[in-house]
Amino acid sequence: MALIAAVFCFVLVNSKKVEADYSTVTKKWYGIRGKWFFFLLTLGVIITYLSLSPFPIPDQKKGYQENEYQVVKVDSYQWYWTMTPNTVEAGKPVTFLVTSGDVNHGFGIYDENLELLGQTQAMPGYTNKLIHTFDKPGKYKILCLEYCGVAHHAMITELTVK
Amino acid sequence: MSSTAVANRKIEYSESENRKALIAVKAHLILGLAVLLLMMLAGLTMRAVQGTWLEIGADLFYQIMTVHGVGVVGAAGIGSTGVLWYFLRQYVRLSNTIFWINFFVFVAGVVMLLGSIFLGGYGGAWTFLYPLPGKSMGVWSTGAAAVFQLALLIIGTGFLILYLDMGRGILASFGSLSKALGLPQLFGRVPVDTTHPPTVVAGTMVLIVNFLGIAVGAVVLVMGLINLYNPEFQPDALLMKNLIYFFGHVFINATIYASVTAVYELLPRYTGRPWKTSKVFYAAWFAIVFMVMAVYPHHLMMDFPMPQWALIVGQVLSFGSGIPVLVVTGYGALMIVYRSGIQWSTTTKLLFLSMFGWAAGVIPAILDAMVTVNRVFHNTMWVPGHFHFYLLLGLLPMMFGFIYHLTGEGRQGEQPKAADNVGFYAYLIGAFLTSMVFLASGASSIPRRWATHMAEWVTFAQVGTVAAALVVLGMLVFTFRALFSLPKAAEPR
C-alpha cells in the first residue's frame, strides 16, 4: 500500500509540468507496464504456491483417531456453546468437531491476550473439523465470529488447557 | 453493422430528452448521496457505541447495523447506476421511463426495508444469512423478516428491468455483447478500434455479471421466503451461503466497475488526453467478467466442507482480480495525469483519489483472501477495513467527483471553494483513518459485528469514532454542494 501511495504521490507531484506529446509518455510507461505485469504475475504464482502447500485446512474426510488427537465435540446454539470435554492438554493436537443446532455461528479460539489463534464456521447440517495444538496451558476463550442474532457478542465460553 | 461504425457515433437525443435524462440522473445521485449520509451517521453511531461513548440496546445496535449494510449497498447500487446510465446513454439508446421505473421501485423497496427494520425490529444483517431470518429467538417476527427479503427481491427486480433495457440498447447499437466487450478486436477478428468506448465495455461487463448476480439473489430470497412460512422446507445451509455470497459479492463489486466510467470519461476531458481502448484493455475487462463472478468463495474459506478447489480458485482469483486495476485502469489513470498540466479541482482530486483508493484497497482484500491469513482475519474488523477502504476511498470519490463535474465545478479555471477544500480533506483524512483503524483492529483480532466491545478493544473504537466523524463532516459538505448546486446545474459541455 505504501508503494502504491508513493507512486500516486510521484504522479501528483509531476502532474503540473506539461509534456505536450502524450505519445512519448505512453511509449515510456507502456514498456514499464509490461514488466510490472510480469512482476505481479510472478509474485502471485510464488505467493500462491507458498501459501497453499500444504493446504492450510485439515482434510475433512479423514477420521482423526483418539489415540493421536484429543477430540472435542462442539455444539453451538443461540447464544451459547457446549464443549465436550472443555479441558484439553497442551502439546497434543486437538480436533474440534464443530456444528450448530440452529443458525450459523463462528467458532473462534482466542488466547489470554485476546489473540485469535484459529477458527471455523459452525453450520447446521455440517460438522467442521478444526485442528489446533495448544503451545501452553491457560484459560482460552471461545468467541462467536459469525453474526447470529441479538446476543451474538455475548456468545463466549472458556476452554481450559492443562 | 460493425461496432467500429457505431462506436464513432454518439447517439443523438433531442434537447428535451437530454434535459429529462439529466433530471433523472441528478435524482439518482441525490438519493444515493442522502442515503449514504444517513448510513455514515449510522456507522458513526455504531462506532460510538463500541467506544462506550454512547449507550443503546443491542437490539437497536443490530437494527442500525442491518440498515447500515443494506443502505450502503443500495445507495452504492442506485448511485453507481446513475453514473453508468448517464455515460452509457451517450453510446446506446436507453429508456428514460425504465430508468425512472427502477428508481421508484428502489424507493418503494427502501420504504419496506425501513419498515421491516425499525417497525418490525428485523436485525438479521443485510446478508440475511439463512436460517437466521427465520430464527431470531423472538426478537423480530416472521413478517418483518419476510418484508425485508421481499423488499430486496423487489429492488432486484427493478434493477433486472433496467439491465434488460441496457442489454436491449447495447444489442441494438453493437449487435452482440461480445462486440460491445471488444472481443472480436481482442481475438484479432477485426482491427483494434482505439475509439471503441471504454464505457460500453464496462457497461456490458456490469450488465452480464449483475444480471446473473441478481437472478441468483432472487432464487435465494425466494427460498428464504418459502422457509419462513414453511419451516419444513430446509434448503442446505452451505448452498444458501454460496448463493447469498455470490449475489452479494457480485452486486457490490459491480458498483465500482459501473462508477469507473466516470474516470474513463472525465479524466480525459480534464487532461486533454484520450483514454484509448486496446487489446490489453479488452483482455482485462473480459477477465473481469469471469473473475467477479468466480471469486466469491473467498467469503467461504472458513466453511471447511467447501471443495478445496473452490477455495483455491477464490484465493487465486482474488489476487488475479487486483491485476486489471493495478495494470490497466489505475495505471492508465496515472499515465493520463502524469505531466498533463491538469487543473486540480474538487472533481479531479476526487477522481484521482478514487484510483488510489481502488488500487491500494486491493492489497488488504488480497491478504484476507489467502486461506492461511483468512484463518485469523475472517470476520474480524479486517473485513470492514478492506471494504471501507474500497468504498470510502474508491467507489464514493468516483460518484462524488462526477457530482462535482455535473455542478460545473472545475471548469473555466474556477478554483475550488474553501468549503469544498475543507470537505475534501476532512473526508480524505477521515476515510483513510476509518479504514486503517478497522484494519488495525482486525489485525488485533477484534471481531466484527459486535454490539459491545471488550475493554481491551475500546480505544480502537474511540479512534474510529473520531475518524468517522471526520467522514461525516466531509460528507455534509458534499451533500450540501449537491443539494444547492446540482438541481439547477445545466448539462456540462
PDB file of C-alpha atoms in Angstrom, chain A residues 1 4-12 14-22 25-26 28-34 36-37 40-41 43-45 47-48 51-52 55-58 60 78-79 101-105 110 112 114-132 141 143-156, chain B residues 58-59 62 65 123-125 129-132 135-137 139-140 236-239 241 245 273-274 278 280 301-305 308 311-312 315-316 319 323 326-328 330-332 334-344 352 355-356 359-360 363-364 370-372 374-380 389 436 439 444-452 454 456-457:
ATOM      1  CA  MET A   1       0.000   0.000   0.000  1.00  0.00           C
ATOM      2  CA  ILE A   4       1.086   2.438  -4.339  1.00  0.00           C
ATOM      3  CA  ALA A   5       0.716   5.612  -2.269  1.00  0.00           C
ATOM      4  CA  ALA A   6       4.278   6.617  -3.222  1.00  0.00           C
ATOM      5  CA  VAL A   7       3.572   6.110  -6.935  1.00  0.00           C
ATOM      6  CA  PHE A   8       0.386   8.203  -6.729  1.00  0.00           C
ATOM      7  CA  CYS A   9       2.308  10.933  -4.869  1.00  0.00           C
ATOM      8  CA  PHE A  10       5.013  10.853  -7.546  1.00  0.00           C
ATOM      9  CA  VAL A  11       2.426  11.356 -10.294  1.00  0.00           C
ATOM     10  CA  LEU A  12       0.679  14.047  -8.251  1.00  0.00           C
ATOM     11  CA  ASN A  14       4.613  15.586 -11.572  1.00  0.00           C
ATOM     12  CA  SER A  15       1.114  16.489 -12.730  1.00  0.00           C
ATOM     13  CA  LYS A  16       1.545  20.233 -13.227  1.00  0.00           C
ATOM     14  CA  LYS A  17       4.522  20.095 -15.612  1.00  0.00           C
ATOM     15  CA  VAL A  18       3.261  19.695 -19.142  1.00  0.00           C
ATOM     16  CA  GLU A  19       4.636  17.145 -21.552  1.00  0.00           C
ATOM     17  CA  ALA A  20       2.625  18.095 -24.603  1.00  0.00           C
ATOM     18  CA  ASP A  21       3.428  14.966 -26.588  1.00  0.00           C
ATOM     19  CA  TYR A  22       1.363  12.297 -24.839  1.00  0.00           C
ATOM     20  CA  VAL A  25       4.602   9.429 -22.094  1.00  0.00           C
ATOM     21  CA  THR A  26       2.674   6.349 -23.212  1.00  0.00           C
ATOM     22  CA  LYS A  28       7.831   5.133 -21.914  1.00  0.00           C
ATOM     23  CA  TRP A  29       5.240   3.896 -19.399  1.00  0.00           C
ATOM     24  CA  TYR A  30       3.730   1.112 -21.536  1.00  0.00           C
ATOM     25  CA  GLY A  31       7.181  -0.500 -21.523  1.00  0.00           C
ATOM     26  CA  ILE A  32       7.304  -0.379 -17.745  1.00  0.00           C
ATOM     27  CA  ARG A  33       3.722  -1.677 -17.566  1.00  0.00           C
ATOM     28  CA  GLY A  34       4.694  -4.971 -19.191  1.00  0.00           C
ATOM     29  CA  TRP A  36       5.058  -4.517 -13.813  1.00  0.00           C
ATOM     30  CA  PHE A  37       2.522  -7.079 -15.068  1.00  0.00           C
ATOM     31  CA  LEU A  40       2.769  -9.166 -10.303  1.00  0.00           C
ATOM     32  CA  LEU A  41       2.198 -12.444 -12.110  1.00  0.00           C
ATOM     33  CA  LEU A  43       4.658 -12.666  -7.262  1.00  0.00           C
ATOM     34  CA  GLY A  44       1.162 -14.173  -7.463  1.00  0.00           C
ATOM     35  CA  VAL A  45       2.458 -17.586  -8.503  1.00  0.00           C
ATOM     36  CA  ILE A  47       2.635 -16.475  -3.027  1.00  0.00           C
ATOM     37  CA  THR A  48       0.003 -18.944  -4.193  1.00  0.00           C
ATOM     38  CA  SER A  51       0.664 -20.258   0.962  1.00  0.00           C
ATOM     39  CA  LEU A  52      -1.254 -23.273  -0.306  1.00  0.00           C
ATOM     40  CA  PHE A  55      -3.227 -26.833   2.108  1.00  0.00           C
ATOM     41  CA  PRO A  56      -3.961 -24.984   5.359  1.00  0.00           C
ATOM     42  CA  ILE A  57      -7.358 -26.598   6.029  1.00  0.00           C
ATOM     43  CA  PRO A  58      -7.422 -30.117   7.504  1.00  0.00           C
ATOM     44  CA  GLN A  60     -12.484 -33.089   6.309  1.00  0.00           C
ATOM     45  CA  GLN A  78     -28.301 -19.069  20.133  1.00  0.00           C
ATOM     46  CA  TRP A  79     -26.428 -17.946  22.218  1.00  0.00           C
ATOM     47  CA  GLY A 101     -28.110 -26.676  16.348  1.00  0.00           C
ATOM     48  CA  ASP A 102     -29.805 -23.622  14.845  1.00  0.00           C
ATOM     49  CA  VAL A 103     -28.136 -20.873  12.762  1.00  0.00           C
ATOM     50  CA  ASN A 104     -24.594 -20.177  11.504  1.00  0.00           C
ATOM     51  CA  HIS A 105     -22.064 -19.350  14.206  1.00  0.00           C
ATOM     52  CA  TYR A 110      -8.674 -16.739  21.476  1.00  0.00           C
ATOM     53  CA  GLU A 112      -5.392 -14.976  27.113  1.00  0.00           C
ATOM     54  CA  LEU A 114      -7.283 -11.963  23.063  1.00  0.00           C
ATOM     55  CA  GLU A 115      -5.301 -13.009  20.010  1.00  0.00           C
ATOM     56  CA  LEU A 116      -7.251 -15.118  17.528  1.00  0.00           C
ATOM     57  CA  LEU A 117      -5.488 -18.469  17.002  1.00  0.00           C
ATOM     58  CA  GLY A 118      -7.854 -20.170  14.586  1.00  0.00           C
ATOM     59  CA  GLN A 119     -11.489 -20.524  13.623  1.00  0.00           C
ATOM     60  CA  THR A 120     -14.100 -22.386  11.655  1.00  0.00           C
ATOM     61  CA  GLN A 121     -17.759 -21.895  10.862  1.00  0.00           C
ATOM     62  CA  ALA A 122     -20.411 -23.758  12.844  1.00  0.00           C
ATOM     63  CA  MET A 123     -23.189 -24.684  10.435  1.00  0.00           C
ATOM     64  CA  PRO A 124     -26.467 -26.524  10.803  1.00  0.00           C
ATOM     65  CA  GLY A 125     -26.244 -29.848   8.993  1.00  0.00           C
ATOM     66  CA  TYR A 126     -22.420 -29.903   8.837  1.00  0.00           C
ATOM     67  CA  THR A 127     -19.583 -30.846  11.190  1.00  0.00           C
ATOM     68  CA  ASN A 128     -16.391 -28.873  10.572  1.00  0.00           C
ATOM     69  CA  LYS A 129     -13.110 -30.382  11.737  1.00  0.00           C
ATOM     70  CA  LEU A 130     -10.662 -27.819  13.092  1.00  0.00           C
ATOM     71  CA  ILE A 131      -7.276 -28.998  14.370  1.00  0.00           C
ATOM     72  CA  HIS A 132      -5.202 -26.926  16.747  1.00  0.00           C
ATOM     73  CA  LYS A 141     -11.759 -18.062  25.186  1.00  0.00           C
ATOM     74  CA  LEU A 143     -15.877 -16.226  20.796  1.00  0.00           C
ATOM     75  CA  CYS A 144     -18.615 -16.289  18.178  1.00  0.00           C
ATOM     76  CA  LEU A 145     -17.325 -14.944  14.865  1.00  0.00           C
ATOM     77  CA  GLU A 146     -20.478 -15.198  12.746  1.00  0.00           C
ATOM     78  CA  TYR A 147     -23.357 -12.843  13.409  1.00  0.00           C
ATOM     79  CA  CYS A 148     -26.138 -14.965  14.892  1.00  0.00           C
ATOM     80  CA  GLY A 149     -28.676 -12.581  16.417  1.00  0.00           C
ATOM     81  CA  VAL A 150     -29.162 -10.128  19.221  1.00  0.00           C
ATOM     82  CA  ALA A 151     -26.821 -11.727  21.802  1.00  0.00           C
ATOM     83  CA  HIS A 152     -24.086 -12.659  19.299  1.00  0.00           C
ATOM     84  CA  HIS A 153     -21.484 -10.639  21.212  1.00  0.00           C
ATOM     85  CA  ALA A 154     -22.320 -12.462  24.456  1.00  0.00           C
ATOM     86  CA  MET A 155     -21.720 -15.921  23.000  1.00  0.00           C
ATOM     87  CA  ILE A 156     -18.474 -16.598  24.854  1.00  0.00           C
TER      88      ILE A 156
ATOM     89  CA  ALA B  58     -28.165  -4.481  21.483  1.00  0.00           C
ATOM     90  CA  ASP B  59     -31.399  -4.939  19.530  1.00  0.00           C
ATOM     91  CA  TYR B  62     -28.098  -4.664  15.293  1.00  0.00           C
ATOM     92  CA  MET B  65     -26.050  -2.449  11.634  1.00  0.00           C
ATOM     93  CA  GLY B 123     -31.882  -7.147  12.764  1.00  0.00           C
ATOM     94  CA  GLY B 124     -30.611 -10.159  10.829  1.00  0.00           C
ATOM     95  CA  ALA B 125     -27.896  -8.184   8.960  1.00  0.00           C
ATOM     96  CA  LEU B 129     -27.710 -15.472   6.227  1.00  0.00           C
ATOM     97  CA  TYR B 130     -30.049 -18.456   6.167  1.00  0.00           C
ATOM     98  CA  PRO B 131     -31.554 -19.631   8.504  1.00  0.00           C
ATOM     99  CA  LEU B 132     -31.087 -16.579  10.766  1.00  0.00           C
ATOM    100  CA  LYS B 135     -34.696 -17.906  13.837  1.00  0.00           C
ATOM    101  CA  SER B 136     -34.477 -14.708  15.843  1.00  0.00           C
ATOM    102  CA  MET B 137     -35.498 -16.186  19.213  1.00  0.00           C
ATOM    103  CA  VAL B 139     -36.540 -10.646  18.617  1.00  0.00           C
ATOM    104  CA  TRP B 140     -38.285  -9.996  15.283  1.00  0.00           C
ATOM    105  CA  ASP B 236     -28.861 -26.782   2.558  1.00  0.00           C
ATOM    106  CA  ALA B 237     -27.148 -24.108   4.681  1.00  0.00           C
ATOM    107  CA  LEU B 238     -23.908 -24.227   2.682  1.00  0.00           C
ATOM    108  CA  LEU B 239     -25.714 -23.972  -0.638  1.00  0.00           C
ATOM    109  CA  LYS B 241     -24.367 -19.359   1.804  1.00  0.00           C
ATOM    110  CA  TYR B 245     -22.317 -14.509  -1.226  1.00  0.00           C
ATOM    111  CA  ARG B 273      -5.575  13.177 -23.177  1.00  0.00           C
ATOM    112  CA  PRO B 274      -7.695  10.343 -24.607  1.00  0.00           C
ATOM    113  CA  SER B 278      -6.647  -1.550 -26.689  1.00  0.00           C
ATOM    114  CA  VAL B 280      -4.870  -5.129 -23.108  1.00  0.00           C
ATOM    115  CA  MET B 301     -12.782 -20.147   3.379  1.00  0.00           C
ATOM    116  CA  MET B 302     -13.750 -20.976   6.951  1.00  0.00           C
ATOM    117  CA  ASP B 303     -16.521 -23.255   5.668  1.00  0.00           C
ATOM    118  CA  PHE B 304     -14.326 -26.316   5.674  1.00  0.00           C
ATOM    119  CA  PRO B 305     -16.715 -28.622   3.781  1.00  0.00           C
ATOM    120  CA  GLN B 308     -10.654 -27.498  -1.848  1.00  0.00           C
ATOM    121  CA  LEU B 311     -11.187 -22.184  -2.119  1.00  0.00           C
ATOM    122  CA  ILE B 312      -8.036 -22.257  -4.248  1.00  0.00           C
ATOM    123  CA  GLN B 315      -7.650 -17.215  -3.448  1.00  0.00           C
ATOM    124  CA  VAL B 316      -6.093 -17.188  -6.914  1.00  0.00           C
ATOM    125  CA  PHE B 319      -5.134 -11.924  -6.466  1.00  0.00           C
ATOM    126  CA  ILE B 323      -4.248  -7.108 -11.610  1.00  0.00           C
ATOM    127  CA  LEU B 326      -3.123  -2.269 -10.895  1.00  0.00           C
ATOM    128  CA  VAL B 327      -2.034  -2.760 -14.507  1.00  0.00           C
ATOM    129  CA  VAL B 328      -4.799  -1.267 -16.641  1.00  0.00           C
ATOM    130  CA  GLY B 330      -5.188   2.561 -12.187  1.00  0.00           C
ATOM    131  CA  TYR B 331      -2.052   2.559 -14.315  1.00  0.00           C
ATOM    132  CA  GLY B 332      -3.905   4.208 -17.211  1.00  0.00           C
ATOM    133  CA  LEU B 334      -1.666   7.628 -13.668  1.00  0.00           C
ATOM    134  CA  MET B 335      -0.352   7.917 -17.232  1.00  0.00           C
ATOM    135  CA  ILE B 336      -3.117  10.306 -18.199  1.00  0.00           C
ATOM    136  CA  VAL B 337      -2.434  12.578 -15.231  1.00  0.00           C
ATOM    137  CA  TYR B 338       1.396  12.404 -15.372  1.00  0.00           C
ATOM    138  CA  ARG B 339       2.764  15.686 -16.773  1.00  0.00           C
ATOM    139  CA  SER B 340      -0.650  16.600 -18.143  1.00  0.00           C
ATOM    140  CA  GLY B 341      -0.850  20.068 -16.579  1.00  0.00           C
ATOM    141  CA  ILE B 342      -4.170  19.058 -15.018  1.00  0.00           C
ATOM    142  CA  GLN B 343      -6.081  21.744 -13.091  1.00  0.00           C
ATOM    143  CA  TRP B 344      -6.703  20.329  -9.629  1.00  0.00           C
ATOM    144  CA  PHE B 352      -7.641  10.776  -8.765  1.00  0.00           C
ATOM    145  CA  MET B 355      -7.999   5.469  -8.386  1.00  0.00           C
ATOM    146  CA  PHE B 356      -5.705   5.416  -5.370  1.00  0.00           C
ATOM    147  CA  ALA B 359      -5.622   0.314  -6.324  1.00  0.00           C
ATOM    148  CA  ALA B 360      -4.475   0.417  -2.695  1.00  0.00           C
ATOM    149  CA  ILE B 363      -3.945  -5.118  -1.058  1.00  0.00           C
ATOM    150  CA  PRO B 364      -5.917  -5.792   2.174  1.00  0.00           C
ATOM    151  CA  MET B 370      -5.445 -16.079   1.378  1.00  0.00           C
ATOM    152  CA  VAL B 371      -6.682 -19.184   3.194  1.00  0.00           C
ATOM    153  CA  THR B 372      -3.858 -19.122   5.697  1.00  0.00           C
ATOM    154  CA  ASN B 374      -8.202 -15.736   6.472  1.00  0.00           C
ATOM    155  CA  ARG B 375      -7.884 -18.236   9.347  1.00  0.00           C
ATOM    156  CA  VAL B 376      -7.110 -15.317  11.683  1.00  0.00           C
ATOM    157  CA  PHE B 377      -8.703 -12.400   9.771  1.00  0.00           C
ATOM    158  CA  HIS B 378     -12.079 -13.811   8.741  1.00  0.00           C
ATOM    159  CA  ASN B 379     -14.970 -11.986  10.379  1.00  0.00           C
ATOM    160  CA  THR B 380     -12.618  -9.711  12.253  1.00  0.00           C
ATOM    161  CA  PHE B 389     -11.162   1.346   2.035  1.00  0.00           C
ATOM    162  CA  MET B 436      -6.892   1.950   8.790  1.00  0.00           C
ATOM    163  CA  LEU B 439      -7.625  -2.860   9.550  1.00  0.00           C
ATOM    164  CA  SER B 444      -5.533  -7.236  16.572  1.00  0.00           C
ATOM    165  CA  SER B 445      -8.186  -9.985  16.296  1.00  0.00           C
ATOM    166  CA  ILE B 446     -11.192  -7.771  17.154  1.00  0.00           C
ATOM    167  CA  PRO B 447     -14.327  -9.460  15.808  1.00  0.00           C
ATOM    168  CA  ARG B 448     -16.730  -7.626  13.530  1.00  0.00           C
ATOM    169  CA  ARG B 449     -20.454  -7.196  14.214  1.00  0.00           C
ATOM    170  CA  TRP B 450     -20.192  -6.995  17.992  1.00  0.00           C
ATOM    171  CA  ALA B 451     -22.536  -4.527  19.693  1.00  0.00           C
ATOM    172  CA  THR B 452     -20.426  -4.444  22.845  1.00  0.00           C
ATOM    173  CA  MET B 454     -14.358  -5.783  25.421  1.00  0.00           C
ATOM    174  CA  GLU B 456      -9.181  -4.060  25.546  1.00  0.00           C
ATOM    175  CA  TRP B 457     -10.765  -3.011  22.250  1.00  0.00           C
TER     176      TRP B 457
END
